CSV table of C-alpha atoms in Angstrom, one decimal:
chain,number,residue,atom,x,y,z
A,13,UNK,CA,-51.0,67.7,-51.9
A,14,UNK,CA,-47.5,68.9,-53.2
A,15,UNK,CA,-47.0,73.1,-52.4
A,16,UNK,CA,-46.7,74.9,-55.8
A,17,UNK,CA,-43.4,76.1,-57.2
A,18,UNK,CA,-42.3,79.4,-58.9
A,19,UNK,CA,-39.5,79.5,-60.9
A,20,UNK,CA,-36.9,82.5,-61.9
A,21,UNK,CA,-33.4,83.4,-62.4
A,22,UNK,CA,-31.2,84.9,-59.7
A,23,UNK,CA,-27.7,86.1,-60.2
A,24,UNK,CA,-25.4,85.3,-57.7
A,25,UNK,CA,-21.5,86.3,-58.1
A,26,UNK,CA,-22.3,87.8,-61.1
A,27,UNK,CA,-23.7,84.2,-62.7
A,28,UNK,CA,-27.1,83.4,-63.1
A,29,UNK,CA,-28.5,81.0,-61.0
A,30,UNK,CA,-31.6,78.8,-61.7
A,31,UNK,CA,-34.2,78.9,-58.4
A,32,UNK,CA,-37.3,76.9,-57.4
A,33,UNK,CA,-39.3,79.3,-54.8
A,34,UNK,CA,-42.1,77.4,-52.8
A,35,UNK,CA,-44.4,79.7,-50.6
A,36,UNK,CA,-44.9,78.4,-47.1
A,37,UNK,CA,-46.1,80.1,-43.8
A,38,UNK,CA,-42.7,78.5,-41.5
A,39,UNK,CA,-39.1,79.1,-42.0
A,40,UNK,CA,-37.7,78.5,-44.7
A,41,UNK,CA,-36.1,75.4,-46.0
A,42,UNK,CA,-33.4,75.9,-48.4
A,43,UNK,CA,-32.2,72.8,-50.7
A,44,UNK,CA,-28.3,72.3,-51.7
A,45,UNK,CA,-28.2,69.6,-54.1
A,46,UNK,CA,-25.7,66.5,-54.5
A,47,UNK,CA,-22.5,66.8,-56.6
A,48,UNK,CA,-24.0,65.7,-59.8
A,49,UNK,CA,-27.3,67.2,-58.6
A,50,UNK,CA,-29.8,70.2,-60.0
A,51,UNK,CA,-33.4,71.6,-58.9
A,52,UNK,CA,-34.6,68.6,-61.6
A,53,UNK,CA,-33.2,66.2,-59.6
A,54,UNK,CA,-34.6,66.5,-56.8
A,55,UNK,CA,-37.8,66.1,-58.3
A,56,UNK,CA,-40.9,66.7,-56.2
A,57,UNK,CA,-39.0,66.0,-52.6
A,58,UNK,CA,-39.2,69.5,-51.6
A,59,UNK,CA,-42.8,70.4,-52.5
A,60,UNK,CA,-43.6,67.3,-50.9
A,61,UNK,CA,-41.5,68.3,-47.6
A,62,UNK,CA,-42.9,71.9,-47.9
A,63,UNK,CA,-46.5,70.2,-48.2
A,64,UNK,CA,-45.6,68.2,-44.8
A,65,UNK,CA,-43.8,70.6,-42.7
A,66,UNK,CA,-45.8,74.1,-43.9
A,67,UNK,CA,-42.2,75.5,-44.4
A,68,UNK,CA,-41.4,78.1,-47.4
A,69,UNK,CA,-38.7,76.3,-49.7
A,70,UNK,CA,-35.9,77.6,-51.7
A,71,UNK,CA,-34.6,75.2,-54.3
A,72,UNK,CA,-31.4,76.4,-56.5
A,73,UNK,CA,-29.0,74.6,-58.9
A,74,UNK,CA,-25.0,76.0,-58.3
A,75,UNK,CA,-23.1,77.7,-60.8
A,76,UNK,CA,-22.2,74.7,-63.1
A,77,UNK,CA,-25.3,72.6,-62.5
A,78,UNK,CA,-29.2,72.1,-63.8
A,79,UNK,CA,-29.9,75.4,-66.0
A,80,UNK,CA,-27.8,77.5,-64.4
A,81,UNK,CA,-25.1,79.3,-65.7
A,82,UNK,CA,-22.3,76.4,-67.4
A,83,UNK,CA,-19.3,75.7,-65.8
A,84,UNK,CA,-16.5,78.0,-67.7
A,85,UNK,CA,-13.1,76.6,-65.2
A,86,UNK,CA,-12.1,73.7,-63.4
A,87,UNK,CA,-13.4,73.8,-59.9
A,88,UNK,CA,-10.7,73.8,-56.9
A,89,UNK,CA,-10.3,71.2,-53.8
A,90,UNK,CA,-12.0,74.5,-51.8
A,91,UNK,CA,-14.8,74.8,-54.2
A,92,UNK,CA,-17.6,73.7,-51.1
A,93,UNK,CA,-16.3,76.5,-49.3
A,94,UNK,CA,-16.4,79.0,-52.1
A,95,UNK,CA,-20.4,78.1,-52.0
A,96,UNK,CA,-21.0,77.7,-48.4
A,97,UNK,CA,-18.7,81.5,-47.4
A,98,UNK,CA,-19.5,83.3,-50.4
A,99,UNK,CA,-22.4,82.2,-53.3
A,100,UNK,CA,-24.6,80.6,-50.7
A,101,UNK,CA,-24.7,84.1,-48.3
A,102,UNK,CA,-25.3,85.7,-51.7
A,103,UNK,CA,-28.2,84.2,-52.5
A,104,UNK,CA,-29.7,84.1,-49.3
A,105,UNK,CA,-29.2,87.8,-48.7
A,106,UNK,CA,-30.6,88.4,-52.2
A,107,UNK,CA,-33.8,86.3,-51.4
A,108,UNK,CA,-34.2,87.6,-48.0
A,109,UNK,CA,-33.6,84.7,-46.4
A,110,UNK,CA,-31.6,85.3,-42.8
A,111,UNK,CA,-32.0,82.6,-41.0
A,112,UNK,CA,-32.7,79.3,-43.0
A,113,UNK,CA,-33.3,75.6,-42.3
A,114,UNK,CA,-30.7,74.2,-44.6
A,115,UNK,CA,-31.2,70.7,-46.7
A,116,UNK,CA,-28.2,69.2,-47.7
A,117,UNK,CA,-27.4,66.4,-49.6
A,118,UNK,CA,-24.0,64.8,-50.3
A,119,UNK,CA,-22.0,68.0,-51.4
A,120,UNK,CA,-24.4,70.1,-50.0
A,121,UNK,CA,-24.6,68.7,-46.6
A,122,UNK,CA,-21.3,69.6,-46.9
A,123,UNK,CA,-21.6,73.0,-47.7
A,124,UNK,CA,-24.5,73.7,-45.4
A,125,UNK,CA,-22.1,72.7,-43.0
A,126,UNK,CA,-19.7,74.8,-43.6
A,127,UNK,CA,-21.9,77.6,-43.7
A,128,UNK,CA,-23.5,77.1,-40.6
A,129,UNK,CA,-20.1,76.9,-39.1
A,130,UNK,CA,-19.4,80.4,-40.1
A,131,UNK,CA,-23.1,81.5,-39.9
A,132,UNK,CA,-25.0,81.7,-36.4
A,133,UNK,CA,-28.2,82.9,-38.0
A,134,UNK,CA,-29.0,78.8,-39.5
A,135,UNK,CA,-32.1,77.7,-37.5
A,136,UNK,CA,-30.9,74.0,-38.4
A,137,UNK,CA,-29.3,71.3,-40.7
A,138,UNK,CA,-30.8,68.3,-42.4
A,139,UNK,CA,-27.7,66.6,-43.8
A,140,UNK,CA,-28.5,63.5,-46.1
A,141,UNK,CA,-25.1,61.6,-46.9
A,142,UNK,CA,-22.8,64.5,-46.1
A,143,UNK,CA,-18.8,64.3,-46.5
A,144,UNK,CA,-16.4,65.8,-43.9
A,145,UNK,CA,-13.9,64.0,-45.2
A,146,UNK,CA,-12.6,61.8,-48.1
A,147,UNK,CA,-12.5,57.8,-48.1
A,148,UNK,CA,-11.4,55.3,-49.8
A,149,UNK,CA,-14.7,54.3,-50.5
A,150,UNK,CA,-16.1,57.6,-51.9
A,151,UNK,CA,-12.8,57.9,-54.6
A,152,UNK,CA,-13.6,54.4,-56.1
A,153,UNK,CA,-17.0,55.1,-56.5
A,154,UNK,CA,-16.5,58.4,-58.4
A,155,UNK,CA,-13.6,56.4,-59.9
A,156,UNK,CA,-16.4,54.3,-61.3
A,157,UNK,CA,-18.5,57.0,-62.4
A,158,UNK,CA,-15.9,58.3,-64.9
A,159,UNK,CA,-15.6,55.1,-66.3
A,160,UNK,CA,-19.5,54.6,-66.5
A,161,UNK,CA,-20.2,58.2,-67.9
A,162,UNK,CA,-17.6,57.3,-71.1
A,163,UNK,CA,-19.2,53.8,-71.8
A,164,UNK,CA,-22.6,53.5,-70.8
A,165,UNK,CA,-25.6,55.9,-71.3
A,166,UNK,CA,-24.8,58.2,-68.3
A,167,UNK,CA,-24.0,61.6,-70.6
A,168,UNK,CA,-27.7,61.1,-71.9
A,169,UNK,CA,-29.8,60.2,-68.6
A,170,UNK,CA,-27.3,63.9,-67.0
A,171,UNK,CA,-28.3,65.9,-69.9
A,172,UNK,CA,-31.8,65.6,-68.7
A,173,UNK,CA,-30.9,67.4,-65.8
A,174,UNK,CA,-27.9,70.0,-66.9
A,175,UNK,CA,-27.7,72.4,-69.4
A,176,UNK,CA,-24.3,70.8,-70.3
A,177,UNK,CA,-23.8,67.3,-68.9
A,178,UNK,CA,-20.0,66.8,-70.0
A,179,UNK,CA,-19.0,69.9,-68.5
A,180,UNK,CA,-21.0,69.4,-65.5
A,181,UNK,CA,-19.6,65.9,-65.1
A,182,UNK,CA,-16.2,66.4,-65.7
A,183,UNK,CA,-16.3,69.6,-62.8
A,184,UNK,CA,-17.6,67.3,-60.1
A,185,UNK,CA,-15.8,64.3,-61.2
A,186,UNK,CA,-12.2,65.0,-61.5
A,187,UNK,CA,-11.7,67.2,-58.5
A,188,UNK,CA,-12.6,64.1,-56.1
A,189,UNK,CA,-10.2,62.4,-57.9
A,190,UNK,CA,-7.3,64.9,-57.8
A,191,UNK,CA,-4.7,63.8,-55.8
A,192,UNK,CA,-4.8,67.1,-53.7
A,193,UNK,CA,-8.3,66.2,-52.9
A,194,UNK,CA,-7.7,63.2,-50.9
A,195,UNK,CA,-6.7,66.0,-47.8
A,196,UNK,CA,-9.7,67.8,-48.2
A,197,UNK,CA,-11.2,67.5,-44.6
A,198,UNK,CA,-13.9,69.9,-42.9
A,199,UNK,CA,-14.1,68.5,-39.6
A,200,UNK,CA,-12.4,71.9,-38.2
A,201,UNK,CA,-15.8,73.4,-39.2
A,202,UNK,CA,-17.7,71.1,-37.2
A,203,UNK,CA,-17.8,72.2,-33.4
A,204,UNK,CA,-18.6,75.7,-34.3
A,205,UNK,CA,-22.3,74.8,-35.4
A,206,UNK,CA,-24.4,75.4,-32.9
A,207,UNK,CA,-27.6,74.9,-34.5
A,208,UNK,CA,-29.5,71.6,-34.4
A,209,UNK,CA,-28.6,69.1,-37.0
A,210,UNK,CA,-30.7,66.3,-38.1
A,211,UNK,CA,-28.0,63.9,-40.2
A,212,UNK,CA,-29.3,60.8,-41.9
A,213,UNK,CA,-27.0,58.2,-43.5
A,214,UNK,CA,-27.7,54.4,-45.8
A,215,UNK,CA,-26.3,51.5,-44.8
A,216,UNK,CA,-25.4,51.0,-48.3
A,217,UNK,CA,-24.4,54.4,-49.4
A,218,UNK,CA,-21.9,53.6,-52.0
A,219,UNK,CA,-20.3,56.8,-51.5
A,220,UNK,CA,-19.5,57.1,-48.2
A,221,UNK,CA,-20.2,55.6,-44.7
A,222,UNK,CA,-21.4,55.8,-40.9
A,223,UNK,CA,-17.9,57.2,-40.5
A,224,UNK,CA,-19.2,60.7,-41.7
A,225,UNK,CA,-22.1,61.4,-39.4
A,226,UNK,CA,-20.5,60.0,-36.5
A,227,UNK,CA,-17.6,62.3,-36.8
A,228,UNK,CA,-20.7,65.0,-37.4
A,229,UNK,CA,-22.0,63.5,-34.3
A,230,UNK,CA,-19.1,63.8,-32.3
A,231,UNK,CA,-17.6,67.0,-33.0
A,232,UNK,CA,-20.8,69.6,-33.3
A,233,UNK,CA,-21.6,72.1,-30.6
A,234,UNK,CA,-25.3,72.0,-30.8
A,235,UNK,CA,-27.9,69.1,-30.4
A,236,UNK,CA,-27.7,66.4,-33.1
A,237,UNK,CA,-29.9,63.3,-33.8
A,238,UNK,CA,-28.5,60.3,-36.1
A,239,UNK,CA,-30.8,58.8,-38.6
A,240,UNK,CA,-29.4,55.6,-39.8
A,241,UNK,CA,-31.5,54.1,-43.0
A,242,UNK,CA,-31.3,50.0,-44.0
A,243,UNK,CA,-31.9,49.4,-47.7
A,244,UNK,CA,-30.6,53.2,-48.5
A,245,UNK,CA,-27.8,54.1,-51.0
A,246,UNK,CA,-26.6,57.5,-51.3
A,247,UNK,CA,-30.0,59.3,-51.7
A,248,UNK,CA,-32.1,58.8,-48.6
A,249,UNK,CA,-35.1,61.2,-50.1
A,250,UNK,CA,-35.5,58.7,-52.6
A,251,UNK,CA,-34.6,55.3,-51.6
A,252,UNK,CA,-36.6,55.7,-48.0
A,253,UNK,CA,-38.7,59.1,-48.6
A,254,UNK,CA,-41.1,59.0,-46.2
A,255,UNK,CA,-39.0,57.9,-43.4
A,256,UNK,CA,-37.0,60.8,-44.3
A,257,UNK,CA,-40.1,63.0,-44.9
A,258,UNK,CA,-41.4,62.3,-41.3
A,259,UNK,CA,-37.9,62.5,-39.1
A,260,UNK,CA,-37.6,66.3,-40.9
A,261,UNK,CA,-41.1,66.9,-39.8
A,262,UNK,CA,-40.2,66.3,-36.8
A,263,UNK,CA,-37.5,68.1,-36.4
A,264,UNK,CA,-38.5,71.2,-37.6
A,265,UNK,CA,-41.3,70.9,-35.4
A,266,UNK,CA,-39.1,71.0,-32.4
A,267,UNK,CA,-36.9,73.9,-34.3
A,268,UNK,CA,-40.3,75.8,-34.3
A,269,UNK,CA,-41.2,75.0,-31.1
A,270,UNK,CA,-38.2,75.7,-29.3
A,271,UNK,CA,-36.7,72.5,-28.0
């Protein structure tokens, strides 16, 4: 059975922030969605992990995203860190949350990286499909994007998950594909997490590939454990859920229990 979810508005850096609150009796899980993500899209993947693992869960769409507060400026190649150093304490601290389990995916693996690189109070990471830095590979898929989102029915299937598709698209969209954003890079961040990170990865993620969690792998000062998914694309939690479901059930088991 799927853990019941309260919803409210919290503001954050003076903008208000849409958030999914789950109760729970463990530590708390908190959810940082994909680049074109929302608490919507998620779905019901974090009642259902809240359901497995008997974890509280935070869910919250960014500034720009879902029914939060619209985008009003162009985002910036350090807009991940802005979130990870300065909205995501923010909310947590407004929550009462000190030391989360963070759930990343895509863009927010990366910013719950970051975070926990400048945070030592993170229990652990699950990273689905994270980016520490660009390829070639990620730009022409978001290249593709742009061109599906002005001739196919993108704009309408988004709107059912922002308050203002366009806006939130274009945000996301044409920083990856600034030229300036081709040297974003935040491996530097990497072996000052000490926590334990579980980071999972699809063969056929069309946005990025085994390059990024190896690099996670190699560089991170705590304990980390690879999850590598056949017949996944770029969201594990719905292309393989349960596999992903059980390997974060077990891994929180062992945050809980010590080991």
């Amino acid at each position: 059975m799927s853990a019941q979810a309260e919803s409210l508005f919290v503001t954050v850096q003076g903008r208000k922030l849409e958030v999914q609150r789950i109760a729970g009796a463990g530590p708390t899980l908190v959810f940082l969605h994909e680049g074109l993500g929302s608490v919507a899209m998620w779905r019901d993947f974090p009642q259902k992990v809240a359901a497995a693992t008997g974890c509280a869960a935070v869910v919250y769409s960014r500034y720009g995203y879902g029914q939060s507060e619209v985008l009003r400026e162009p985002r910036s190649v350090d807009y991940m860190h802005v979130e990870a150093l300065e909205a995501l304490p923010d909310l947590l601290g407004r929550l009462g949350i000190p030391d989360p389990v963070l759930v990343g995916h895509s863009d927010g693996g990366s910013i719950a990286l970051i975070h926990a690189a400048a945070r030592d109070k993170v229990r652990g990471l699950v990273v689905m499909a994270p980016h520490v830095f660009v390829e070639d590979l990620s730009v022409d898929s978001i290249a593709a994007a742009k061109t599906a989102f002005e001739t196919t029915d993108l704009p309408q299937k988004l709107a059912r998950y922002h308050a203002d598709a366009e806006k939130t698209f274009r945000g996301w969209n044409r920083i990856w594909l600034h030229p300036d954003f081709r040297r974003w890079n935040i491996e530097e961040y990497l072996p000052r997490i000490r926590c334990p990170v579980l980071a999972i990865q699809g063969f056929d993620d069309e946005y990025g590939t085994m390059a990024q969690i190896e690099a996670i792998a190699a560089q991170t000062g705590g304990p980390i454990e690879l999850l590598r998914l056949a017949d996944c694309r770029h969201s594990p939690h719905r292309d393989q859920p349960q596999v992903v479901i059980e390997a974060m059930s077990r891994f929180i088991e062992r945050l809980e229990g010590g080991t």
